[in-house]
mmCIF file with all atom_site columns, C-alpha atoms in Angstrom:
data_model
loop_
_atom_site.group_PDB
_atom_site.id
_atom_site.type_symbol
_atom_site.label_atom_id
_atom_site.label_alt_id
_atom_site.label_comp_id
_atom_site.label_asym_id
_atom_site.label_entity_id
_atom_site.label_seq_id
_atom_site.pdbx_PDB_ins_code
_atom_site.Cartn_x
_atom_site.Cartn_y
_atom_site.Cartn_z
_atom_site.occupancy
_atom_site.B_iso_or_equiv
_atom_site.pdbx_formal_charge
_atom_site.auth_seq_id
_atom_site.auth_comp_id
_atom_site.auth_asym_id
_atom_site.auth_atom_id
_atom_site.pdbx_PDB_model_num
ATOM 1   C CA . UNK A 1 1   ? -21.268 -4.241  18.659  1.00 47.00 ? 1   UNK A CA 1
ATOM 2   C CA . UNK A 1 2   ? -19.637 -6.422  16.155  1.00 52.00 ? 2   UNK A CA 1
ATOM 3   C CA . UNK A 1 3   ? -19.376 -3.476  13.457  1.00 68.00 ? 3   UNK A CA 1
ATOM 4   C CA . UNK A 1 4   ? -18.807 -0.674  16.214  1.00 83.00 ? 4   UNK A CA 1
ATOM 5   C CA . UNK A 1 5   ? -15.363 1.138   14.469  1.00 94.00 ? 5   UNK A CA 1
ATOM 6   C CA . UNK A 1 6   ? -14.952 3.675   17.458  1.00 95.00 ? 6   UNK A CA 1
ATOM 7   C CA . UNK A 1 7   ? -11.525 1.446   18.525  1.00 95.00 ? 7   UNK A CA 1
ATOM 8   C CA . UNK A 1 8   ? -10.638 1.445   14.729  1.00 96.00 ? 8   UNK A CA 1
ATOM 9   C CA . UNK A 1 9   ? -10.936 4.951   14.413  1.00 96.00 ? 9   UNK A CA 1
ATOM 10  C CA . UNK A 1 10  ? -8.652  5.718   17.595  1.00 95.00 ? 10  UNK A CA 1
ATOM 11  C CA . UNK A 1 11  ? -6.415  3.186   16.095  1.00 95.00 ? 11  UNK A CA 1
ATOM 12  C CA . UNK A 1 12  ? -6.060  4.947   13.060  1.00 95.00 ? 12  UNK A CA 1
ATOM 13  C CA . UNK A 1 13  ? -5.247  8.394   15.056  1.00 96.00 ? 13  UNK A CA 1
ATOM 14  C CA . UNK A 1 14  ? -2.896  6.861   17.303  1.00 96.00 ? 14  UNK A CA 1
ATOM 15  C CA . UNK A 1 15  ? -0.607  4.736   14.389  1.00 96.00 ? 15  UNK A CA 1
ATOM 16  C CA . UNK A 1 16  ? -0.405  8.539   12.804  1.00 96.00 ? 16  UNK A CA 1
ATOM 17  C CA . UNK A 1 17  ? 1.920   9.416   15.860  1.00 96.00 ? 17  UNK A CA 1
ATOM 18  C CA . UNK A 1 18  ? 4.437   7.185   13.619  1.00 96.00 ? 18  UNK A CA 1
ATOM 19  C CA . UNK A 1 19  ? 5.466   10.162  11.156  1.00 96.00 ? 19  UNK A CA 1
ATOM 20  C CA . UNK A 1 20  ? 5.921   11.878  13.973  1.00 96.00 ? 20  UNK A CA 1
ATOM 21  C CA . UNK A 1 21  ? 8.225   9.214   15.948  1.00 93.00 ? 21  UNK A CA 1
ATOM 22  C CA . UNK A 1 22  ? 11.839  9.510   15.330  1.00 94.00 ? 22  UNK A CA 1
ATOM 23  C CA . UNK A 1 23  ? 13.941  6.335   14.825  1.00 94.00 ? 23  UNK A CA 1
ATOM 24  C CA . UNK A 1 24  ? 16.451  7.419   18.108  1.00 90.00 ? 24  UNK A CA 1
ATOM 25  C CA . UNK A 1 25  ? 19.228  5.332   17.738  1.00 90.00 ? 25  UNK A CA 1
ATOM 26  C CA . UNK A 1 26  ? 20.362  7.800   14.448  1.00 94.00 ? 26  UNK A CA 1
ATOM 27  C CA . UNK A 1 27  ? 21.055  10.541  16.802  1.00 91.00 ? 27  UNK A CA 1
ATOM 28  C CA . UNK A 1 28  ? 23.878  9.028   18.365  1.00 89.00 ? 28  UNK A CA 1
ATOM 29  C CA . UNK A 1 29  ? 25.495  8.709   14.966  1.00 92.00 ? 29  UNK A CA 1
ATOM 30  C CA . UNK A 1 30  ? 24.695  12.888  15.071  1.00 93.00 ? 30  UNK A CA 1
ATOM 31  C CA . UNK A 1 31  ? 21.931  12.925  12.843  1.00 95.00 ? 31  UNK A CA 1
ATOM 32  C CA . UNK A 1 32  ? 20.152  16.145  13.956  1.00 94.00 ? 32  UNK A CA 1
ATOM 33  C CA . UNK A 1 33  ? 16.677  15.223  12.276  1.00 94.00 ? 33  UNK A CA 1
ATOM 34  C CA . UNK A 1 34  ? 16.335  11.240  11.838  1.00 96.00 ? 34  UNK A CA 1
ATOM 35  C CA . UNK A 1 35  ? 13.591  9.396   9.886   1.00 95.00 ? 35  UNK A CA 1
ATOM 36  C CA . UNK A 1 36  ? 10.374  8.565   11.681  1.00 95.00 ? 36  UNK A CA 1
ATOM 37  C CA . UNK A 1 37  ? 9.072   5.139   12.486  1.00 95.00 ? 37  UNK A CA 1
ATOM 38  C CA . UNK A 1 38  ? 6.569   5.186   9.532   1.00 96.00 ? 38  UNK A CA 1
ATOM 39  C CA . UNK A 1 39  ? 9.019   6.577   7.345   1.00 97.00 ? 39  UNK A CA 1
ATOM 40  C CA . UNK A 1 40  ? 11.168  3.282   7.837   1.00 97.00 ? 40  UNK A CA 1
ATOM 41  C CA . UNK A 1 41  ? 8.448   0.921   8.195   1.00 97.00 ? 41  UNK A CA 1
ATOM 42  C CA . UNK A 1 42  ? 7.357   1.995   4.518   1.00 98.00 ? 42  UNK A CA 1
ATOM 43  C CA . UNK A 1 43  ? 10.246  1.626   2.704   1.00 98.00 ? 43  UNK A CA 1
ATOM 44  C CA . UNK A 1 44  ? 10.629  -1.764  5.140   1.00 98.00 ? 44  UNK A CA 1
ATOM 45  C CA . UNK A 1 45  ? 7.412   -3.129  3.044   1.00 98.00 ? 45  UNK A CA 1
ATOM 46  C CA . UNK A 1 46  ? 8.690   -2.369  0.209   1.00 98.00 ? 46  UNK A CA 1
ATOM 47  C CA . UNK A 1 47  ? 11.907  -4.188  0.602   1.00 98.00 ? 47  UNK A CA 1
ATOM 48  C CA . UNK A 1 48  ? 10.028  -7.251  2.426   1.00 98.00 ? 48  UNK A CA 1
ATOM 49  C CA . UNK A 1 49  ? 8.158   -7.912  -0.813  1.00 98.00 ? 49  UNK A CA 1
ATOM 50  C CA . UNK A 1 50  ? 11.137  -7.826  -3.256  1.00 98.00 ? 50  UNK A CA 1
ATOM 51  C CA . UNK A 1 51  ? 12.989  -10.104 -0.385  1.00 98.00 ? 51  UNK A CA 1
ATOM 52  C CA . UNK A 1 52  ? 10.147  -12.148 -0.369  1.00 98.00 ? 52  UNK A CA 1
ATOM 53  C CA . UNK A 1 53  ? 9.385   -12.881 -4.027  1.00 98.00 ? 53  UNK A CA 1
ATOM 54  C CA . UNK A 1 54  ? 13.510  -13.868 -4.575  1.00 98.00 ? 54  UNK A CA 1
ATOM 55  C CA . UNK A 1 55  ? 12.765  -16.222 -1.711  1.00 98.00 ? 55  UNK A CA 1
ATOM 56  C CA . UNK A 1 56  ? 10.204  -17.681 -2.859  1.00 98.00 ? 56  UNK A CA 1
ATOM 57  C CA . UNK A 1 57  ? 8.154   -16.564 0.019   1.00 98.00 ? 57  UNK A CA 1
ATOM 58  C CA . UNK A 1 58  ? 4.681   -14.346 0.045   1.00 98.00 ? 58  UNK A CA 1
ATOM 59  C CA . UNK A 1 59  ? 5.748   -11.361 -0.951  1.00 98.00 ? 59  UNK A CA 1
ATOM 60  C CA . UNK A 1 60  ? 2.561   -9.786  0.146   1.00 98.00 ? 60  UNK A CA 1
ATOM 61  C CA . UNK A 1 61  ? 2.200   -11.157 3.426   1.00 98.00 ? 61  UNK A CA 1
ATOM 62  C CA . UNK A 1 62  ? 5.778   -10.520 4.282   1.00 98.00 ? 62  UNK A CA 1
ATOM 63  C CA . UNK A 1 63  ? 5.477   -6.794  3.486   1.00 98.00 ? 63  UNK A CA 1
ATOM 64  C CA . UNK A 1 64  ? 2.129   -6.871  5.446   1.00 98.00 ? 64  UNK A CA 1
ATOM 65  C CA . UNK A 1 65  ? 4.234   -8.068  8.668   1.00 98.00 ? 65  UNK A CA 1
ATOM 66  C CA . UNK A 1 66  ? 6.361   -5.280  7.396   1.00 98.00 ? 66  UNK A CA 1
ATOM 67  C CA . UNK A 1 67  ? 3.798   -2.836  8.079   1.00 97.00 ? 67  UNK A CA 1
ATOM 68  C CA . UNK A 1 68  ? 2.688   -3.766  11.184  1.00 96.00 ? 68  UNK A CA 1
ATOM 69  C CA . UNK A 1 69  ? 6.592   -4.391  12.877  1.00 96.00 ? 69  UNK A CA 1
ATOM 70  C CA . UNK A 1 70  ? 7.060   -1.355  14.816  1.00 93.00 ? 70  UNK A CA 1
ATOM 71  C CA . UNK A 1 71  ? 3.366   -0.223  15.286  1.00 93.00 ? 71  UNK A CA 1
ATOM 72  C CA . UNK A 1 72  ? 3.697   -0.590  19.119  1.00 92.00 ? 72  UNK A CA 1
ATOM 73  C CA . UNK A 1 73  ? 6.092   2.177   19.332  1.00 90.00 ? 73  UNK A CA 1
ATOM 74  C CA . UNK A 1 74  ? 3.104   4.585   19.220  1.00 90.00 ? 74  UNK A CA 1
ATOM 75  C CA . UNK A 1 75  ? 2.887   3.324   23.065  1.00 90.00 ? 75  UNK A CA 1
ATOM 76  C CA . UNK A 1 76  ? 6.424   2.689   23.882  1.00 87.00 ? 76  UNK A CA 1
ATOM 77  C CA . UNK A 1 77  ? 8.714   5.022   21.698  1.00 81.00 ? 77  UNK A CA 1
ATOM 78  C CA . UNK A 1 78  ? 11.449  4.254   19.295  1.00 81.00 ? 78  UNK A CA 1
ATOM 79  C CA . UNK A 1 79  ? 13.917  2.598   21.947  1.00 82.00 ? 79  UNK A CA 1
ATOM 80  C CA . UNK A 1 80  ? 17.354  1.872   20.441  1.00 79.00 ? 80  UNK A CA 1
ATOM 81  C CA . UNK A 1 81  ? 19.687  -0.439  21.791  1.00 79.00 ? 81  UNK A CA 1
ATOM 82  C CA . UNK A 1 82  ? 21.420  1.065   24.489  1.00 84.00 ? 82  UNK A CA 1
ATOM 83  C CA . UNK A 1 83  ? 17.866  2.137   25.866  1.00 82.00 ? 83  UNK A CA 1
ATOM 84  C CA . UNK A 1 84  ? 16.605  -1.465  25.819  1.00 78.00 ? 84  UNK A CA 1
ATOM 85  C CA . UNK A 1 85  ? 19.572  -2.627  28.191  1.00 81.00 ? 85  UNK A CA 1
ATOM 86  C CA . UNK A 1 86  ? 18.068  -0.036  30.923  1.00 88.00 ? 86  UNK A CA 1
ATOM 87  C CA . UNK A 1 87  ? 14.751  -0.192  30.203  1.00 81.00 ? 87  UNK A CA 1
ATOM 88  C CA . UNK A 1 88  ? 13.384  -3.028  28.136  1.00 74.00 ? 88  UNK A CA 1
ATOM 89  C CA . UNK A 1 89  ? 10.538  -1.609  25.662  1.00 71.00 ? 89  UNK A CA 1
ATOM 90  C CA . UNK A 1 90  ? 7.441   -3.396  25.957  1.00 82.00 ? 90  UNK A CA 1
ATOM 91  C CA . UNK A 1 91  ? 6.227   -7.065  24.769  1.00 90.00 ? 91  UNK A CA 1
ATOM 92  C CA . UNK A 1 92  ? 5.072   -6.148  21.191  1.00 91.00 ? 92  UNK A CA 1
ATOM 93  C CA . UNK A 1 93  ? 2.283   -8.531  21.626  1.00 93.00 ? 93  UNK A CA 1
ATOM 94  C CA . UNK A 1 94  ? 1.053   -7.161  24.758  1.00 92.00 ? 94  UNK A CA 1
ATOM 95  C CA . UNK A 1 95  ? 1.042   -4.283  23.555  1.00 90.00 ? 95  UNK A CA 1
ATOM 96  C CA . UNK A 1 96  ? -0.772  -5.166  20.288  1.00 93.00 ? 96  UNK A CA 1
ATOM 97  C CA . UNK A 1 97  ? -3.472  -6.811  22.173  1.00 94.00 ? 97  UNK A CA 1
ATOM 98  C CA . UNK A 1 98  ? -3.851  -3.131  23.793  1.00 93.00 ? 98  UNK A CA 1
ATOM 99  C CA . UNK A 1 99  ? -3.900  -1.282  20.700  1.00 94.00 ? 99  UNK A CA 1
ATOM 100 C CA . UNK A 1 100 ? -6.059  -3.478  19.165  1.00 93.00 ? 100 UNK A CA 1
ATOM 101 C CA . UNK A 1 101 ? -8.885  -3.979  22.164  1.00 93.00 ? 101 UNK A CA 1
ATOM 102 C CA . UNK A 1 102 ? -12.534 -3.026  21.393  1.00 93.00 ? 102 UNK A CA 1
ATOM 103 C CA . UNK A 1 103 ? -11.863 -3.519  17.327  1.00 94.00 ? 103 UNK A CA 1
ATOM 104 C CA . UNK A 1 104 ? -14.059 -5.872  15.962  1.00 95.00 ? 104 UNK A CA 1
ATOM 105 C CA . UNK A 1 105 ? -12.426 -9.612  16.221  1.00 95.00 ? 105 UNK A CA 1
ATOM 106 C CA . UNK A 1 106 ? -11.895 -10.195 12.843  1.00 94.00 ? 106 UNK A CA 1
ATOM 107 C CA . UNK A 1 107 ? -9.348  -7.004  12.890  1.00 94.00 ? 107 UNK A CA 1
ATOM 108 C CA . UNK A 1 108 ? -7.937  -8.006  16.646  1.00 94.00 ? 108 UNK A CA 1
ATOM 109 C CA . UNK A 1 109 ? -7.247  -10.922 15.736  1.00 96.00 ? 109 UNK A CA 1
ATOM 110 C CA . UNK A 1 110 ? -5.976  -10.384 12.370  1.00 96.00 ? 110 UNK A CA 1
ATOM 111 C CA . UNK A 1 111 ? -3.505  -8.089  13.738  1.00 95.00 ? 111 UNK A CA 1
ATOM 112 C CA . UNK A 1 112 ? -2.369  -10.240 17.020  1.00 96.00 ? 112 UNK A CA 1
ATOM 113 C CA . UNK A 1 113 ? -1.620  -13.131 14.438  1.00 97.00 ? 113 UNK A CA 1
ATOM 114 C CA . UNK A 1 114 ? 0.781   -10.875 12.135  1.00 97.00 ? 114 UNK A CA 1
ATOM 115 C CA . UNK A 1 115 ? 2.275   -9.536  15.252  1.00 96.00 ? 115 UNK A CA 1
ATOM 116 C CA . UNK A 1 116 ? 2.801   -12.756 16.520  1.00 96.00 ? 116 UNK A CA 1
ATOM 117 C CA . UNK A 1 117 ? 3.979   -14.469 13.598  1.00 97.00 ? 117 UNK A CA 1
ATOM 118 C CA . UNK A 1 118 ? 6.707   -11.563 12.925  1.00 97.00 ? 118 UNK A CA 1
ATOM 119 C CA . UNK A 1 119 ? 7.920   -11.710 16.653  1.00 96.00 ? 119 UNK A CA 1
ATOM 120 C CA . UNK A 1 120 ? 8.300   -16.023 16.292  1.00 97.00 ? 120 UNK A CA 1
ATOM 121 C CA . UNK A 1 121 ? 10.810  -15.464 13.631  1.00 96.00 ? 121 UNK A CA 1
ATOM 122 C CA . UNK A 1 122 ? 9.799   -18.481 11.979  1.00 97.00 ? 122 UNK A CA 1
ATOM 123 C CA . UNK A 1 123 ? 8.134   -18.290 8.724   1.00 98.00 ? 123 UNK A CA 1
ATOM 124 C CA . UNK A 1 124 ? 9.869   -17.715 5.529   1.00 98.00 ? 124 UNK A CA 1
ATOM 125 C CA . UNK A 1 125 ? 7.777   -14.285 5.529   1.00 98.00 ? 125 UNK A CA 1
ATOM 126 C CA . UNK A 1 126 ? 8.754   -12.963 8.333   1.00 98.00 ? 126 UNK A CA 1
ATOM 127 C CA . UNK A 1 127 ? 12.635  -14.226 8.538   1.00 98.00 ? 127 UNK A CA 1
ATOM 128 C CA . UNK A 1 128 ? 12.100  -11.930 5.403   1.00 98.00 ? 128 UNK A CA 1
ATOM 129 C CA . UNK A 1 129 ? 10.503  -8.710  6.695   1.00 98.00 ? 129 UNK A CA 1
ATOM 130 C CA . UNK A 1 130 ? 13.197  -9.150  10.011  1.00 98.00 ? 130 UNK A CA 1
ATOM 131 C CA . UNK A 1 131 ? 15.760  -9.184  7.244   1.00 98.00 ? 131 UNK A CA 1
ATOM 132 C CA . UNK A 1 132 ? 13.940  -6.630  5.441   1.00 98.00 ? 132 UNK A CA 1
ATOM 133 C CA . UNK A 1 133 ? 13.961  -3.940  8.525   1.00 98.00 ? 133 UNK A CA 1
ATOM 134 C CA . UNK A 1 134 ? 17.624  -4.962  8.879   1.00 98.00 ? 134 UNK A CA 1
ATOM 135 C CA . UNK A 1 135 ? 18.642  -3.801  5.203   1.00 98.00 ? 135 UNK A CA 1
ATOM 136 C CA . UNK A 1 136 ? 16.600  -0.569  5.577   1.00 98.00 ? 136 UNK A CA 1
ATOM 137 C CA . UNK A 1 137 ? 18.566  0.456   8.368   1.00 97.00 ? 137 UNK A CA 1
ATOM 138 C CA . UNK A 1 138 ? 21.402  -0.654  6.565   1.00 98.00 ? 138 UNK A CA 1
ATOM 139 C CA . UNK A 1 139 ? 20.389  1.755   3.123   1.00 97.00 ? 139 UNK A CA 1
ATOM 140 C CA . UNK A 1 140 ? 19.171  4.689   5.197   1.00 97.00 ? 140 UNK A CA 1
ATOM 141 C CA . UNK A 1 141 ? 22.956  4.518   7.183   1.00 97.00 ? 141 UNK A CA 1
ATOM 142 C CA . UNK A 1 142 ? 24.401  4.562   3.704   1.00 97.00 ? 142 UNK A CA 1
ATOM 143 C CA . UNK A 1 143 ? 22.491  7.505   2.758   1.00 96.00 ? 143 UNK A CA 1
ATOM 144 C CA . UNK A 1 144 ? 23.131  9.583   6.665   1.00 97.00 ? 144 UNK A CA 1
ATOM 145 C CA . UNK A 1 145 ? 26.564  8.908   5.401   1.00 95.00 ? 145 UNK A CA 1
ATOM 146 C CA . UNK A 1 146 ? 26.230  10.440  2.064   1.00 94.00 ? 146 UNK A CA 1
ATOM 147 C CA . UNK A 1 147 ? 24.958  13.165  3.921   1.00 95.00 ? 147 UNK A CA 1
ATOM 148 C CA . UNK A 1 148 ? 28.003  13.840  5.979   1.00 96.00 ? 148 UNK A CA 1
ATOM 149 C CA . UNK A 1 149 ? 27.183  11.515  9.213   1.00 96.00 ? 149 UNK A CA 1
ATOM 150 C CA . UNK A 1 150 ? 30.242  9.245   9.006   1.00 95.00 ? 150 UNK A CA 1
ATOM 151 C CA . UNK A 1 151 ? 29.200  7.116   12.553  1.00 95.00 ? 151 UNK A CA 1
ATOM 152 C CA . UNK A 1 152 ? 26.643  5.932   10.576  1.00 96.00 ? 152 UNK A CA 1
ATOM 153 C CA . UNK A 1 153 ? 29.182  3.430   9.422   1.00 96.00 ? 153 UNK A CA 1
ATOM 154 C CA . UNK A 1 154 ? 28.491  1.376   12.998  1.00 95.00 ? 154 UNK A CA 1
ATOM 155 C CA . UNK A 1 155 ? 24.692  0.931   11.852  1.00 95.00 ? 155 UNK A CA 1
ATOM 156 C CA . UNK A 1 156 ? 25.755  -0.455  7.930   1.00 97.00 ? 156 UNK A CA 1
ATOM 157 C CA . UNK A 1 157 ? 28.135  -2.890  9.577   1.00 98.00 ? 157 UNK A CA 1
ATOM 158 C CA . UNK A 1 158 ? 25.903  -4.138  12.323  1.00 96.00 ? 158 UNK A CA 1
ATOM 159 C CA . UNK A 1 159 ? 22.933  -4.067  9.951   1.00 97.00 ? 159 UNK A CA 1
ATOM 160 C CA . UNK A 1 160 ? 25.011  -5.999  7.495   1.00 98.00 ? 160 UNK A CA 1
ATOM 161 C CA . UNK A 1 161 ? 26.381  -8.672  9.811   1.00 98.00 ? 161 UNK A CA 1
ATOM 162 C CA . UNK A 1 162 ? 22.475  -9.731  11.141  1.00 98.00 ? 162 UNK A CA 1
ATOM 163 C CA . UNK A 1 163 ? 21.418  -10.280 7.386   1.00 98.00 ? 163 UNK A CA 1
ATOM 164 C CA . UNK A 1 164 ? 20.426  -14.460 7.056   1.00 98.00 ? 164 UNK A CA 1
ATOM 165 C CA . UNK A 1 165 ? 18.115  -14.231 3.756   1.00 98.00 ? 165 UNK A CA 1
ATOM 166 C CA . UNK A 1 166 ? 20.846  -15.354 0.903   1.00 98.00 ? 166 UNK A CA 1
ATOM 167 C CA . UNK A 1 167 ? 18.553  -12.407 -0.992  1.00 98.00 ? 167 UNK A CA 1
ATOM 168 C CA . UNK A 1 168 ? 19.115  -10.042 1.647   1.00 98.00 ? 168 UNK A CA 1
ATOM 169 C CA . UNK A 1 169 ? 23.084  -10.175 2.261   1.00 98.00 ? 169 UNK A CA 1
ATOM 170 C CA . UNK A 1 170 ? 23.084  -10.096 -2.033  1.00 98.00 ? 170 UNK A CA 1
ATOM 171 C CA . UNK A 1 171 ? 20.854  -6.844  -1.957  1.00 98.00 ? 171 UNK A CA 1
ATOM 172 C CA . UNK A 1 172 ? 23.301  -5.557  0.908   1.00 98.00 ? 172 UNK A CA 1
ATOM 173 C CA . UNK A 1 173 ? 26.545  -5.868  -1.028  1.00 98.00 ? 173 UNK A CA 1
ATOM 174 C CA . UNK A 1 174 ? 24.510  -4.441  -4.263  1.00 97.00 ? 174 UNK A CA 1
ATOM 175 C CA . UNK A 1 175 ? 23.558  -1.404  -2.176  1.00 97.00 ? 175 UNK A CA 1
ATOM 176 C CA . UNK A 1 176 ? 27.404  -0.763  -0.594  1.00 97.00 ? 176 UNK A CA 1
ATOM 177 C CA . UNK A 1 177 ? 28.481  -1.372  -4.103  1.00 96.00 ? 177 UNK A CA 1
ATOM 178 C CA . UNK A 1 178 ? 26.379  1.898   -5.244  1.00 94.00 ? 178 UNK A CA 1
ATOM 179 C CA . UNK A 1 179 ? 26.144  5.605   -4.767  1.00 90.00 ? 179 UNK A CA 1
ATOM 180 C CA . UNK A 1 180 ? 22.811  6.839   -3.405  1.00 89.00 ? 180 UNK A CA 1
ATOM 181 C CA . UNK A 1 181 ? 22.110  8.902   -6.424  1.00 91.00 ? 181 UNK A CA 1
ATOM 182 C CA . UNK A 1 182 ? 22.914  6.394   -8.750  1.00 93.00 ? 182 UNK A CA 1
ATOM 183 C CA . UNK A 1 183 ? 19.410  5.701   -9.743  1.00 94.00 ? 183 UNK A CA 1
ATOM 184 C CA . UNK A 1 184 ? 19.238  9.360   -10.725 1.00 94.00 ? 184 UNK A CA 1
ATOM 185 C CA . UNK A 1 185 ? 22.081  9.125   -13.129 1.00 94.00 ? 185 UNK A CA 1
ATOM 186 C CA . UNK A 1 186 ? 20.512  5.918   -14.750 1.00 94.00 ? 186 UNK A CA 1
ATOM 187 C CA . UNK A 1 187 ? 16.883  7.350   -15.212 1.00 95.00 ? 187 UNK A CA 1
ATOM 188 C CA . UNK A 1 188 ? 18.808  10.109  -16.564 1.00 96.00 ? 188 UNK A CA 1
ATOM 189 C CA . UNK A 1 189 ? 20.822  8.183   -18.764 1.00 94.00 ? 189 UNK A CA 1
ATOM 190 C CA . UNK A 1 190 ? 23.942  9.446   -17.479 1.00 93.00 ? 190 UNK A CA 1
ATOM 191 C CA . UNK A 1 191 ? 25.664  5.703   -16.995 1.00 80.00 ? 191 UNK A CA 1
ATOM 192 C CA . UNK A 1 192 ? 27.042  3.640   -19.885 1.00 70.00 ? 192 UNK A CA 1
ATOM 193 C CA . UNK A 1 193 ? 26.369  0.205   -19.459 1.00 60.00 ? 193 UNK A CA 1
#
């Protein structure tokens, strides 16, 4: 039935598991309680909208792509780069097709299309969303370094080297030039201009 939302309800419960799925690569940097996939995806979406706006792309579409970019990890887990060497993660489009099976076709096709666009890496919005994914990792690495996790430098450097948009590269430089609490000092008026 076209208006049967039982598959949508099941997916919403499934999506909630991303709040508990940790980004496993950070364990190699020594981070004991790394961010969740959901936390990563939320900030990635914000970053994607900002990069897209400055790059002349559609900020809403870039954020939409970023929201969905790791949803497949409800079924595959967060497989880090070392793990992918031995057991490649499932194809995101195939996983998405399984996740959306039984949903009203208007919803299922919309989700499949957004994941396909992100994976194709061609549209300006996908390029911005992918840069946002890297920039969020760089930013998280800076924050972990500020907490004493020196090994996060590898993630910072790798993420910085994979940025392709001019805005992403300039924003990375800006982030690297600031401390993780400079925003607080600015908000409290503790800095001079």
